[in-house]
């Protein structure tokens, strides 16, 4: 009897082990199969994970808000006193110099105490200089955040929008839109460390079409296009023609895609003076002459065209041009030939009004 019972248990254990083995082999198989395609994304994909100091905090630091909770109250007094006692506490660095005398010490504690007690005293926050933060301007069809980064001095007189990866697949290899996203992220990292932007607000969108890049399968449909198969860069109401054939340039009506509507609305809200839309890999420029000259001198791309009344049909850049921005579409030469320093020099020309 015991033997029988043990045999049953043994059977159960064996079948459970088999199940685990089968599941493991399936997972392993999937992993091995998926690895070559996913590698590029896993290795460098960073649409939503770009990490720049201070980016989590979307708001400007308030004077007196030592603990960064958005309010100025006794908790800040406690936090400042802990900080001054060298406790390991989290503080908003820019808020520490409460009395604005350039030093952080007990005088700041006194000043904050006076302020909270209703004395007629001023409290200060450090000049934020150039602020870098991100914001969500919409959702993709597959419910991903559409993210824009803003890098801006407090007082700016012009806005430049740099927009990337409206096509998740360009024409070199699957998911090659990732190269555009990576380039955008490098630009964001670079400019968030620059001290003088010549009164320019930079808006940078690393991924206008995240679903196409991450879930897409082809350069002739979803991949290049969004999850509904719509080509976002044929979907803008500029020299617009509908294309009802599903595939590469499909757009049933102007602004038929959620992502292009979000980009349109962002444009209306921020009214950029300059718009650049980055693609690959035709080594060309199309757009306003002044921008083309600036880019060509730095980057030496092969082909240069202007917007006419009949070309660039449904292009975001042409639409921005027709809305009154200086605008241009850039096609890099190839995925492995983006010379970052030359690109920065070209963007700097726009920032420094040298175009
Ligand atoms: Zn493209």
Coordinates of C-alpha atoms and ligand atoms in Angstrom, one line a residue:
X1 CA 0.0 0.0 0.0
X2 CA 2.7 2.4 0.9
X3 CA 4.5 1.5 -2.3
X4 CA 1.4 2.3 -4.3
X5 CA 1.0 5.6 -2.6
X6 CA 4.7 6.5 -3.2
X7 CA 4.3 5.4 -6.8
X8 CA 1.4 7.8 -7.3
X9 CA 3.5 10.6 -5.7
X10 CA 6.4 9.7 -7.9
X11 CA 4.2 9.8 -11.0
X12 CA 2.9 13.2 -10.0
X13 CA 6.4 14.5 -9.4
X14 CA 7.6 13.1 -12.7
X15 CA 4.7 14.7 -14.7
X16 CA 5.2 18.0 -12.9
X17 CA 8.9 17.8 -13.8
X18 CA 8.0 17.1 -17.4
X19 CA 5.6 20.1 -17.4
X20 CA 8.3 22.3 -16.1
X21 CA 10.8 20.9 -18.6
X22 CA 8.4 21.5 -21.5
X23 CA 7.7 25.1 -20.4
X24 CA 11.3 25.8 -19.9
X25 CA 12.2 24.5 -23.3
X26 CA 9.4 26.6 -24.9
X27 CA 10.6 29.7 -23.1
X28 CA 14.2 28.9 -24.1
X29 CA 13.2 28.3 -27.7
X30 CA 11.3 31.5 -27.8
X31 CA 14.2 33.4 -26.3
X32 CA 16.6 32.0 -28.7
X33 CA 14.3 32.7 -31.6
X34 CA 13.5 36.2 -30.5
X35 CA 17.0 37.2 -29.4
X36 CA 18.4 38.3 -32.8
X37 CA 15.5 40.6 -33.4
X38 CA 15.1 42.0 -29.9
X39 CA 18.8 42.5 -29.3
X40 CA 18.9 45.9 -30.9
X41 CA 15.9 47.0 -28.9
X42 CA 16.9 45.5 -25.6
X43 CA 20.4 46.7 -25.9
X44 CA 19.7 50.3 -26.6
X45 CA 16.0 50.9 -26.7
X46 CA 15.3 53.9 -24.5
X47 CA 12.2 55.7 -25.6
X48 CA 10.8 55.8 -22.1
X49 CA 13.9 55.1 -20.0
X50 CA 16.1 58.0 -20.9
X51 CA 17.5 59.0 -17.6
X52 CA 18.7 62.5 -17.1
X53 CA 19.3 64.0 -13.6
X54 CA 16.3 66.0 -12.6
X55 CA 14.0 64.7 -15.3
X56 CA 11.7 62.9 -12.9
X57 CA 10.9 66.2 -11.5
X58 CA 8.8 68.0 -14.1
X59 CA 8.2 71.1 -12.1
X60 CA 10.4 74.1 -11.3
X61 CA 11.6 74.0 -7.7
X62 CA 9.7 76.3 -5.4
X63 CA 11.4 78.7 -2.9
X64 CA 11.3 77.0 0.5
X65 CA 10.3 73.6 -0.8
X66 CA 13.3 71.8 0.8
X67 CA 11.8 68.3 0.6
X68 CA 10.4 68.8 -2.9
X69 CA 6.8 67.8 -2.1
X70 CA 5.3 70.9 -3.8
X71 CA 4.3 72.6 -0.5
X72 CA 6.2 75.0 1.7
X73 CA 5.5 74.1 5.4
X74 CA 7.0 72.9 8.7
X75 CA 8.2 69.7 7.0
X76 CA 10.6 71.8 5.0
X77 CA 11.9 73.3 8.2
X78 CA 12.4 69.8 9.7
X79 CA 14.1 68.6 6.5
X80 CA 16.5 71.6 6.3
X81 CA 17.4 71.2 9.9
X82 CA 18.1 67.5 9.3
X83 CA 20.2 68.4 6.3
X84 CA 22.2 71.0 8.2
X85 CA 22.8 68.3 10.9
X86 CA 24.3 66.2 8.1
X87 CA 21.5 63.6 8.1
X88 CA 21.3 61.6 4.9
X89 CA 18.0 63.1 3.7
X90 CA 16.8 64.0 0.2
X91 CA 16.6 67.7 -0.5
X92 CA 16.0 70.0 -3.4
X93 CA 19.4 71.5 -3.8
X94 CA 18.1 74.6 -5.6
X95 CA 15.9 75.4 -2.6
X96 CA 18.5 75.2 0.1
X97 CA 19.8 78.7 0.0
X98 CA 16.6 80.1 1.5
X99 CA 17.9 83.6 2.2
X100 CA 19.7 83.8 -1.1
X101 CA 23.1 84.8 0.3
X102 CA 25.0 82.2 -1.6
X103 CA 25.7 79.9 1.4
X104 CA 23.6 77.2 3.0
X105 CA 23.7 77.4 6.8
X106 CA 21.7 78.1 10.0
X107 CA 20.7 81.5 8.7
X108 CA 18.6 79.7 6.1
X109 CA 16.9 77.8 8.8
X110 CA 16.1 81.0 10.6
X111 CA 14.9 82.7 7.4
X112 CA 12.5 79.7 6.7
X113 CA 11.2 79.7 10.2
X114 CA 10.5 83.5 10.0
X115 CA 8.8 83.0 6.6
X116 CA 6.6 80.2 7.9
X117 CA 5.8 82.3 11.1
X118 CA 4.4 85.1 8.9
X119 CA 7.3 87.5 9.2
X120 CA 7.7 89.9 6.3
X121 CA 10.8 88.3 4.8
X122 CA 11.8 87.1 1.3
X123 CA 12.8 83.5 0.5
X124 CA 14.7 82.5 -2.6
X125 CA 15.3 79.6 -5.0
X126 CA 18.4 79.3 -7.2
X127 CA 18.1 80.4 -10.7
X128 CA 17.3 77.2 -12.5
X129 CA 19.3 78.2 -15.6
X130 CA 18.5 75.6 -18.2
X131 CA 15.7 73.3 -17.3
X132 CA 15.4 69.8 -18.8
X133 CA 12.2 67.9 -18.4
X134 CA 9.9 65.5 -20.3
X135 CA 6.2 65.6 -20.8
X136 CA 3.7 63.2 -22.4
X137 CA 1.9 64.8 -25.3
X138 CA -0.4 61.9 -26.2
X139 CA -0.8 58.1 -26.5
X140 CA 0.0 55.7 -29.3
X141 CA -2.6 53.3 -30.6
X142 CA -1.1 50.6 -28.4
X143 CA -1.3 53.0 -25.5
X144 CA 2.4 53.9 -25.2
X145 CA 3.3 57.4 -24.0
X146 CA 4.3 59.9 -26.7
X147 CA 7.1 61.8 -25.0
X148 CA 8.6 65.2 -25.7
X149 CA 11.7 66.6 -23.9
X150 CA 12.0 70.3 -23.3
X151 CA 15.5 71.8 -22.8
X152 CA 15.1 75.5 -22.2
X153 CA 16.4 78.6 -20.4
X154 CA 13.9 80.5 -18.3
X155 CA 13.7 83.3 -20.9
X156 CA 13.6 82.0 -24.5
X157 CA 12.8 83.9 -27.6
X158 CA 12.5 81.0 -30.1
X159 CA 11.5 77.3 -30.1
X160 CA 13.1 74.6 -32.2
X161 CA 11.3 71.2 -32.5
X162 CA 13.5 68.2 -33.4
X163 CA 11.3 65.3 -34.2
X164 CA 12.5 61.7 -34.7
X165 CA 11.3 58.2 -35.8
X166 CA 7.9 59.0 -37.3
X167 CA 8.7 55.8 -39.2
X168 CA 9.6 52.9 -36.9
X169 CA 11.2 51.0 -39.8
X170 CA 13.2 52.9 -42.4
X171 CA 14.6 51.0 -45.3
X172 CA 17.9 49.5 -44.1
X173 CA 16.9 46.7 -41.7
X174 CA 14.1 45.8 -39.3
X175 CA 13.6 48.2 -36.4
X176 CA 16.2 50.6 -37.8
X177 CA 14.1 53.5 -36.5
X178 CA 15.9 52.7 -33.2
X179 CA 19.0 54.5 -34.6
X180 CA 16.9 57.7 -34.9
X181 CA 15.7 57.3 -31.3
X182 CA 19.2 56.7 -30.1
X183 CA 20.4 59.8 -31.9
X184 CA 17.6 61.9 -30.4
X185 CA 18.5 60.6 -26.9
X186 CA 22.1 61.5 -27.5
X187 CA 21.0 65.0 -28.5
X188 CA 18.9 65.4 -25.3
X189 CA 21.8 64.2 -23.1
X190 CA 24.2 66.6 -24.9
X191 CA 22.0 69.7 -24.7
X192 CA 20.9 69.2 -21.1
X193 CA 24.6 69.8 -20.2
X194 CA 25.0 72.9 -22.3
X195 CA 25.0 76.2 -20.4
X196 CA 24.0 78.6 -23.1
X197 CA 21.3 78.0 -25.6
X198 CA 21.1 81.5 -27.0
X199 CA 17.6 81.9 -25.7
X200 CA 16.4 78.9 -27.5
X201 CA 13.8 76.4 -26.2
X202 CA 14.6 72.9 -27.7
X203 CA 11.8 70.5 -27.9
X204 CA 12.9 67.0 -28.8
X205 CA 10.7 64.0 -29.6
X206 CA 12.8 60.8 -29.8
X207 CA 9.9 58.6 -30.9
X208 CA 6.8 59.8 -32.8
X209 CA 5.9 56.2 -33.6
X210 CA 6.9 53.9 -30.8
X211 CA 4.4 51.1 -31.7
X212 CA 5.8 50.9 -35.2
X213 CA 9.4 50.5 -33.8
X214 CA 8.6 48.1 -31.0
X215 CA 5.6 46.0 -32.3
X216 CA 5.9 46.5 -36.0
X217 CA 7.0 43.9 -38.5
X218 CA 7.6 45.6 -41.9
X219 CA 8.8 48.7 -43.7
X220 CA 5.8 48.4 -46.0
X221 CA 3.1 48.5 -43.3
X222 CA 2.9 48.4 -39.5
X223 CA 6.5 49.1 -38.5
X224 CA 7.1 52.0 -40.9
X225 CA 3.5 52.9 -40.1
X226 CA 1.6 52.9 -36.9
X227 CA -0.4 50.0 -35.4
X228 CA -3.3 50.8 -37.6
X229 CA -1.1 50.7 -40.6
X230 CA -1.2 54.4 -41.2
X231 CA 1.9 56.2 -42.5
X232 CA 2.2 59.1 -40.2
X233 CA 4.3 61.0 -42.6
X234 CA 1.6 60.9 -45.3
X235 CA -1.1 61.8 -42.8
X236 CA -0.7 65.6 -42.4
X237 CA -2.9 68.0 -44.1
X238 CA -0.4 69.6 -46.5
X239 CA -0.7 68.8 -50.3
X240 CA -2.6 65.9 -48.9
X241 CA -3.9 63.0 -50.9
X242 CA -5.6 60.0 -49.4
X243 CA -4.0 56.6 -50.2
X244 CA -6.5 53.8 -49.5
X245 CA -4.3 50.9 -50.4
X246 CA -3.0 49.4 -47.2
X247 CA 0.8 49.2 -47.2
X248 CA 3.7 51.6 -47.3
X249 CA 2.0 55.0 -47.6
X250 CA -1.5 54.2 -46.4
X251 CA -3.6 57.2 -45.1
X252 CA -7.4 57.1 -45.5
X253 CA -7.9 60.7 -44.6
X254 CA -5.8 63.6 -43.2
X255 CA -5.0 63.1 -39.5
X256 CA -6.4 59.6 -39.5
X257 CA -3.7 58.5 -37.0
X258 CA -3.8 59.1 -33.3
X259 CA 0.0 59.8 -33.3
X260 CA -0.2 62.4 -36.1
X261 CA -3.1 64.2 -34.3
X262 CA -1.0 64.2 -31.1
X263 CA 1.9 65.7 -33.0
X264 CA -0.3 68.3 -34.7
X265 CA -1.7 69.3 -31.3
X266 CA 1.7 69.6 -29.8
X267 CA 2.7 71.8 -32.7
X268 CA -0.3 74.1 -32.1
X269 CA 0.5 74.3 -28.4
X270 CA 4.2 75.1 -28.7
X271 CA 4.3 76.9 -32.1
X272 CA 7.9 76.1 -32.9
X273 CA 9.8 78.6 -35.1
X274 CA 11.8 75.8 -36.6
X275 CA 10.8 72.1 -37.2
X276 CA 13.1 69.4 -38.3
X277 CA 11.9 65.9 -39.0
X278 CA 14.6 63.2 -39.0
X279 CA 14.6 60.0 -41.2
X280 CA 16.9 57.6 -42.9
X281 CA 18.6 56.7 -45.2
X282 CA 18.5 58.7 -48.4
X283 CA 21.1 61.3 -47.7
X284 CA 18.8 64.1 -48.5
X285 CA 17.1 67.3 -47.3
X286 CA 13.8 68.7 -48.3
X287 CA 12.6 72.0 -47.0
X288 CA 13.3 75.7 -46.4
X289 CA 16.5 76.9 -48.1
X290 CA 18.0 78.6 -45.0
X291 CA 17.8 75.4 -43.0
X292 CA 19.1 73.3 -45.9
X293 CA 22.1 75.5 -46.3
X294 CA 22.9 75.3 -42.6
X295 CA 22.7 71.5 -42.6
X296 CA 24.4 71.0 -45.9
X297 CA 27.4 73.0 -44.9
X298 CA 27.9 70.8 -41.8
X299 CA 26.6 67.4 -42.9
X300 CA 27.1 67.4 -46.7
X301 CA 24.0 65.3 -47.6
X302 CA 23.6 64.3 -51.2
X303 CA 20.2 65.6 -52.4
X304 CA 18.5 68.9 -51.7
X305 CA 14.9 69.8 -52.6
X306 CA 12.4 72.5 -51.7
X307 CA 8.8 72.2 -50.8
X308 CA 6.5 72.9 -53.8
X309 CA 2.7 73.1 -54.1
X310 CA 2.6 69.5 -55.2
X311 CA 5.4 67.5 -53.4
X312 CA 6.0 66.2 -49.9
X313 CA 2.4 65.1 -49.8
X314 CA 1.1 64.7 -46.3
X315 CA 4.6 65.2 -44.7
X316 CA 4.7 66.5 -41.2
X317 CA 7.6 68.9 -42.2
X318 CA 5.7 70.3 -45.2
X319 CA 2.6 70.8 -43.0
X320 CA 4.8 72.6 -40.4
X321 CA 6.2 74.7 -43.2
X322 CA 2.7 75.6 -44.4
X323 CA 1.8 76.6 -40.8
X324 CA 4.5 79.2 -41.0
X325 CA 7.5 77.4 -39.4
X326 CA 10.9 77.1 -41.0
X327 CA 10.8 73.4 -41.7
X328 CA 12.9 70.6 -43.2
X329 CA 13.0 66.9 -43.5
X330 CA 16.4 65.3 -43.0
X331 CA 17.3 61.8 -44.3
X332 CA 20.6 60.7 -42.8
X333 CA 22.9 58.8 -45.2
X334 CA 22.9 55.4 -43.4
X335 CA 22.3 54.0 -40.0
X336 CA 26.0 53.7 -39.3
X337 CA 27.1 57.0 -40.7
X338 CA 25.5 59.6 -38.4
X339 CA 28.3 61.8 -37.5
X340 CA 27.1 63.2 -34.2
X341 CA 29.5 66.1 -33.9
X342 CA 28.5 67.3 -37.4
X343 CA 24.9 67.0 -36.5
X344 CA 25.4 69.0 -33.3
X345 CA 27.3 71.7 -35.3
X346 CA 24.3 71.9 -37.7
X347 CA 21.8 72.2 -34.8
X348 CA 24.1 74.8 -33.2
X349 CA 23.8 76.9 -36.3
X350 CA 20.0 77.0 -35.8
X351 CA 20.4 77.8 -32.1
X352 CA 22.9 80.6 -32.8
X353 CA 20.9 82.1 -35.7
X354 CA 23.7 81.2 -38.2
X355 CA 21.5 80.2 -41.1
Ligands
LIG1 ZN1 11.1 57.8 -43.0

